[in-house]
Amino acid sequence: MANLKRDIKQIKEIINNLKKEGKSIGFVPTMGYLHQGHVSLLQCSKKDNDITVLSIFVNPTQFGKGEDFDKYPRDLGRDLEIATKAGVDIVFAPDEAQMYPPDFATYTVQERLTEGLCGKFRPGHFRGVLTVVNKLFNIVKPDRAYFGEKDYQQLIVIKQMVKDLNMDVDIVGCPIVREEDGLAMSSRNKYLSEEERQSALSLSKALFLAKQMFESGETNPEKIKQKMKELILQHPHVKEVQYIEIVHPQTLEPKDKVEKGDRVLLAVYVGDTRLIDNIEL
Ligand code: PAF
C-alpha cells in the first residue's frame, strides 16, 4: 500500500530523511481522480527516480467563480488503489486548511505566457496553479516533476516559473494518453454523458485533421483553424468553441505561417464541460 500522508510537517520530515540517504525524488502533482494519463506520469517517475511521490489536492485557487471546484470528482480510496498498483511510494493528500490557512497572503504570478489561450478565458487560473505547484515543490523538494502535455500551456508556464525563480527541479513533460477512439484522458471526462462523449471526440478529430492538412502542405493557420472549427461544430453537443490557436511551442505566440513543431491547441465546451486538447505539428 502506498504510504498516505496528510500532514505537511510529517511529509517534509520523511523527504528530508530520504534526501539524507541520497535518494532521488520524483514527483507527480495531481488533483486526483486518477486515470491512465496520471499512471503514465507515475511510470516515468518510477523509471527515473528512487522514490515517487504523488500529491492529490483539488486546489481551490486555480478555479474561477462558477467553475467546477465543488463538483470536481474526488475519490481518495480509488486513487490510493491506483497509486498502490502503480508502485507509488508516498501519497501526499493535504487538506485545504493546511495548504491555505486563514492568514495566507502570498501568490505566484507570471506574465506573458499566461495571457493567451486558457489564461485569457480563466483569469487567475495560472496564478492558482503556480502558487500551489510552488508550494508543493517546497514541501516535496523533488529532483524531477512530471506533467502531462494535455495541459500544454500549464507545462510551459511551470517550466518558465522554474527557470525564472531558479528552482532546483527538472520539469519533465509526458505525452498525452488517449482512449482508443482518440479522446484525451482527463478527470473531467467523467462529466460527459454517452452522447456528449461522442461529441467530445470532435476535439481530437479536429487536431488530427490539422496535422493531416499541415502534412499535405497547408501552412496558413486561418485555413486550418476554419476547417477544424467546421468539423467541431458538426457535433450536436458542442456548445461553444472557446478557442483554436496554432502557436510557437515555447513562446506560445500565434503563428502567421505554420511550421513543423508548432502546437495546435483548443478549448471546447461539450454540454457544460470544458475540454482542452492539443497536438504537435
Ligand atoms: O494539472 C493538474 O492537475 C493541476 O493543475 C496541478 C498541476 C496538480 C496543480 O493543481
Coordinates of C-alpha atoms and ligand atoms in Angstrom, one line a residue:
M1 CA 0.0 0.0 0.0
A2 CA 1.3 3.5 -0.8
N3 CA 2.1 5.4 2.3
L4 CA -0.6 8.1 2.7
K5 CA 0.5 11.4 4.4
R6 CA -1.8 14.3 5.1
D7 CA 0.4 16.5 7.2
I8 CA 2.9 19.0 5.7
K9 CA 5.3 18.8 8.6
Q10 CA 5.3 15.0 8.6
I11 CA 6.0 14.7 4.8
K12 CA 8.8 17.2 5.0
E13 CA 10.5 15.2 7.7
I14 CA 10.2 12.0 5.6
I15 CA 11.5 13.7 2.5
N16 CA 14.4 15.2 4.4
N17 CA 15.4 11.8 5.7
L18 CA 15.2 10.2 2.2
K19 CA 17.3 13.1 0.9
K20 CA 19.9 12.4 3.6
E21 CA 20.0 8.8 2.4
G22 CA 20.8 10.1 -1.1
K23 CA 17.5 9.1 -2.6
S24 CA 16.3 10.9 -5.7
I25 CA 12.7 12.1 -5.5
G26 CA 10.3 12.1 -8.5
F27 CA 7.0 14.0 -8.1
V28 CA 3.6 13.8 -9.8
P29 CA 1.3 16.6 -8.6
T30 CA -2.4 15.9 -9.4
M31 CA -5.9 16.8 -8.4
G32 CA -6.8 13.1 -8.0
Y33 CA -9.4 11.1 -9.7
L34 CA -6.5 9.3 -11.4
H35 CA -6.6 7.9 -14.9
Q36 CA -4.2 6.2 -17.3
G37 CA -2.6 9.6 -18.1
H38 CA -1.6 10.1 -14.5
V39 CA -0.4 6.5 -14.4
S40 CA 1.9 7.1 -17.3
L41 CA 3.5 10.1 -15.4
L42 CA 4.0 7.8 -12.4
Q43 CA 5.6 5.2 -14.6
C44 CA 8.0 7.8 -16.0
S45 CA 8.8 9.0 -12.4
K46 CA 9.4 5.4 -11.2
K47 CA 11.8 4.8 -14.1
D48 CA 13.9 7.9 -13.3
N49 CA 13.9 8.1 -9.5
D50 CA 14.4 6.1 -6.3
I51 CA 11.2 7.4 -4.7
T52 CA 8.0 8.5 -6.3
V53 CA 5.7 10.9 -4.6
L54 CA 2.1 11.6 -5.8
S55 CA 0.1 14.5 -4.5
I56 CA -3.6 14.7 -4.6
F57 CA -5.1 18.1 -3.9
V58 CA -8.0 19.8 -5.6
N59 CA -6.6 23.3 -5.5
P60 CA -9.3 25.9 -4.9
T61 CA -7.2 28.9 -6.0
Q62 CA -7.0 27.7 -9.6
F63 CA -10.8 27.5 -10.1
G64 CA -12.6 30.7 -11.1
K65 CA -16.1 31.7 -9.8
G66 CA -18.7 29.5 -11.4
E67 CA -16.1 26.8 -12.4
D68 CA -16.3 23.2 -11.2
F69 CA -14.4 23.2 -7.9
D70 CA -17.3 21.9 -5.9
K71 CA -18.2 19.1 -8.3
Y72 CA -14.7 18.2 -9.3
P73 CA -14.6 14.3 -8.9
R74 CA -12.9 13.2 -5.7
D75 CA -12.4 9.5 -4.6
L76 CA -9.3 9.1 -2.4
G77 CA -9.9 5.3 -1.8
R78 CA -10.0 4.7 -5.6
D79 CA -6.9 6.9 -6.1
L80 CA -5.0 5.0 -3.4
E81 CA -5.7 1.7 -5.1
I82 CA -4.4 3.0 -8.4
A83 CA -1.4 4.6 -6.8
T84 CA -0.5 1.4 -5.0
K85 CA -0.8 -0.6 -8.2
A86 CA 1.4 1.9 -10.0
G87 CA 4.1 1.5 -7.3
V88 CA 3.9 5.0 -5.8
D89 CA 5.9 5.2 -2.6
I90 CA 4.2 8.2 -0.9
V91 CA 0.8 9.8 -1.5
F92 CA 0.6 13.4 -0.1
A93 CA -3.0 14.5 0.2
P94 CA -3.2 17.6 2.4
D95 CA -6.4 19.3 3.3
E96 CA -7.3 22.8 2.3
A97 CA -6.8 24.3 5.8
Q98 CA -3.2 23.2 5.8
M99 CA -2.4 24.4 2.3
Y100 CA -4.3 27.7 2.7
P101 CA -4.5 28.7 6.3
P102 CA -6.7 31.8 7.0
D103 CA -3.8 34.2 7.0
F104 CA -2.5 33.0 3.6
A105 CA -1.3 36.0 1.5
T106 CA 1.4 35.1 -1.0
Y107 CA 0.8 34.1 -4.6
T108 CA 3.0 33.3 -7.6
V109 CA 2.1 35.3 -10.7
Q110 CA 3.5 35.0 -14.2
E111 CA 3.2 37.5 -17.1
R112 CA 3.3 36.9 -20.9
L113 CA 2.9 33.1 -21.2
T114 CA -0.3 33.2 -19.1
E115 CA -2.0 35.9 -21.1
G116 CA -3.3 33.9 -24.1
L117 CA -5.0 30.5 -24.6
C118 CA -6.6 29.2 -21.4
G119 CA -5.2 32.2 -19.4
K120 CA -7.4 34.5 -21.4
F121 CA -10.6 32.6 -20.5
R122 CA -9.7 31.6 -17.0
P123 CA -8.4 34.7 -15.3
G124 CA -6.4 33.8 -12.1
H125 CA -6.2 30.1 -13.1
F126 CA -2.4 30.1 -13.7
R127 CA -1.8 32.2 -10.6
G128 CA -3.5 29.4 -8.6
V129 CA -1.6 26.6 -10.4
L130 CA 1.7 28.3 -10.0
T131 CA 1.1 29.1 -6.3
V132 CA 0.1 25.5 -5.4
V133 CA 2.9 24.0 -7.6
N134 CA 5.5 26.3 -6.0
K135 CA 4.2 25.3 -2.5
L136 CA 4.2 21.6 -3.4
F137 CA 7.8 21.9 -4.7
N138 CA 8.8 23.5 -1.4
I139 CA 7.2 20.7 0.5
V140 CA 8.3 17.7 -1.6
K141 CA 11.6 19.1 -2.8
P142 CA 11.6 16.8 -5.9
D143 CA 14.6 16.3 -8.2
R144 CA 12.1 15.8 -11.1
A145 CA 8.5 16.6 -11.5
Y146 CA 6.2 15.2 -14.2
F147 CA 3.4 17.0 -16.0
G148 CA 1.2 15.8 -18.9
E149 CA 1.3 17.6 -22.2
K150 CA -2.5 17.6 -22.2
D151 CA -2.3 20.8 -20.2
Y152 CA 0.3 22.2 -22.6
Q153 CA 0.2 25.8 -21.5
Q154 CA 0.5 24.7 -17.9
L155 CA 3.6 22.7 -18.7
I156 CA 5.2 25.7 -20.4
V157 CA 4.2 28.1 -17.7
I158 CA 5.6 25.8 -15.0
K159 CA 8.9 25.4 -16.9
Q160 CA 9.2 29.2 -17.1
M161 CA 8.5 29.6 -13.3
V162 CA 11.2 27.1 -12.5
K163 CA 13.7 29.0 -14.8
D164 CA 12.7 32.4 -13.6
L165 CA 12.8 31.5 -9.9
N166 CA 16.0 29.4 -10.2
M167 CA 14.3 26.3 -8.7
D168 CA 16.3 23.1 -8.5
V169 CA 13.8 20.8 -10.2
D170 CA 13.7 19.3 -13.7
I171 CA 10.3 19.6 -15.3
V172 CA 9.5 16.6 -17.5
G173 CA 6.7 16.8 -20.0
C174 CA 5.0 13.5 -20.9
P175 CA 2.9 12.7 -24.0
I176 CA -0.9 12.8 -23.9
V177 CA -2.6 9.5 -23.3
R178 CA -5.7 8.9 -25.4
E179 CA -8.6 6.5 -25.3
E180 CA -8.7 4.1 -28.2
D181 CA -11.1 6.4 -30.1
G182 CA -8.8 9.4 -29.7
L183 CA -10.4 11.2 -26.6
A184 CA -7.6 12.6 -24.5
M185 CA -7.7 11.2 -20.9
S186 CA -9.0 13.7 -18.4
S187 CA -10.7 13.5 -15.0
R188 CA -13.3 15.8 -16.4
N189 CA -14.4 13.2 -19.0
K190 CA -16.4 11.8 -16.1
Y191 CA -18.9 14.7 -16.5
L192 CA -19.8 13.6 -20.1
S193 CA -23.0 11.7 -20.9
E194 CA -22.6 8.9 -23.6
E195 CA -23.9 11.3 -26.3
E196 CA -21.7 14.1 -25.1
R197 CA -18.7 11.8 -25.2
Q198 CA -19.3 11.2 -28.9
S199 CA -19.3 15.0 -29.5
A200 CA -16.1 15.2 -27.3
L201 CA -14.3 13.2 -30.0
S202 CA -14.5 16.3 -32.2
L203 CA -11.5 17.8 -30.3
S204 CA -9.1 15.0 -31.2
K205 CA -10.6 14.6 -34.7
A206 CA -10.1 18.3 -35.4
L207 CA -6.5 18.1 -34.1
F208 CA -5.8 15.1 -36.3
L209 CA -7.3 17.0 -39.3
A210 CA -5.0 19.9 -38.6
K211 CA -2.0 17.6 -38.6
Q212 CA -3.1 16.0 -41.8
M213 CA -3.7 19.4 -43.5
F214 CA -0.2 20.6 -42.4
E215 CA 1.4 17.4 -43.6
S216 CA -0.3 17.8 -47.0
G217 CA 1.3 21.2 -47.3
E218 CA -1.1 23.7 -45.8
T219 CA 0.7 26.4 -43.8
N220 CA -2.0 29.1 -43.5
P221 CA -3.2 28.9 -39.8
E222 CA -6.5 30.6 -40.6
K223 CA -7.4 27.9 -43.2
I224 CA -6.5 25.1 -40.8
K225 CA -8.4 26.7 -37.9
Q226 CA -11.5 27.3 -40.1
K227 CA -11.7 23.6 -41.1
M228 CA -11.2 22.5 -37.5
K229 CA -14.0 24.7 -36.3
E230 CA -16.3 23.5 -39.1
L231 CA -15.6 19.9 -38.1
I232 CA -16.2 20.5 -34.4
L233 CA -19.4 22.4 -34.9
Q234 CA -20.9 19.5 -36.8
H235 CA -21.2 17.7 -33.4
P236 CA -24.5 18.2 -31.8
H237 CA -23.5 18.6 -28.1
V238 CA -20.8 21.2 -28.8
K239 CA -21.9 24.3 -27.1
E240 CA -19.0 26.6 -27.8
V241 CA -15.6 26.6 -29.4
Q242 CA -13.8 28.8 -26.9
Y243 CA -10.5 29.0 -28.9
I244 CA -8.4 27.3 -31.5
E245 CA -4.8 28.5 -31.8
I246 CA -1.7 27.5 -33.6
V247 CA 1.3 28.7 -31.6
H248 CA 5.1 28.5 -31.3
P249 CA 5.7 25.6 -28.9
Q250 CA 7.9 27.6 -26.5
T251 CA 6.7 31.3 -26.7
L252 CA 3.0 30.3 -27.2
E253 CA 2.8 33.2 -29.7
P254 CA 0.2 32.7 -32.5
K255 CA 1.9 31.9 -35.9
D256 CA 1.3 33.6 -39.2
K257 CA 2.8 30.7 -41.1
V258 CA 2.7 27.2 -39.6
E259 CA 5.9 25.3 -39.2
K260 CA 6.9 21.8 -38.1
G261 CA 6.9 21.6 -34.3
D262 CA 4.2 24.3 -33.8
R263 CA 1.4 23.4 -31.4
V264 CA -2.3 23.4 -32.2
L265 CA -4.4 23.9 -29.0
L266 CA -8.1 24.2 -28.4
A267 CA -10.8 24.5 -25.7
V268 CA -14.3 23.5 -26.4
Y269 CA -17.5 23.3 -24.3
V270 CA -19.3 20.0 -24.8
G271 CA -22.5 20.5 -22.9
D272 CA -21.4 22.2 -19.7
T273 CA -18.0 20.5 -19.7
R274 CA -14.9 22.5 -20.8
L275 CA -12.4 20.2 -22.5
I276 CA -8.9 21.0 -23.8
D277 CA -6.6 19.1 -26.1
N278 CA -3.6 19.8 -28.3
I279 CA -1.2 18.3 -30.8
E280 CA 2.3 18.9 -32.1
L281 CA 2.6 19.5 -35.8
Ligands
PAF1 O1 -2.7 19.6 -13.7 C1 -3.3 19.5 -12.6 O2 -3.9 18.5 -12.2 C2 -3.2 20.7 -11.7 O3 -3.3 21.9 -12.4 C3 -1.9 20.7 -10.8 C4 -0.6 20.8 -11.6 C5 -1.9 19.4 -10.0 C6 -2.0 21.9 -9.8 O4 -3.1 21.8 -9.0

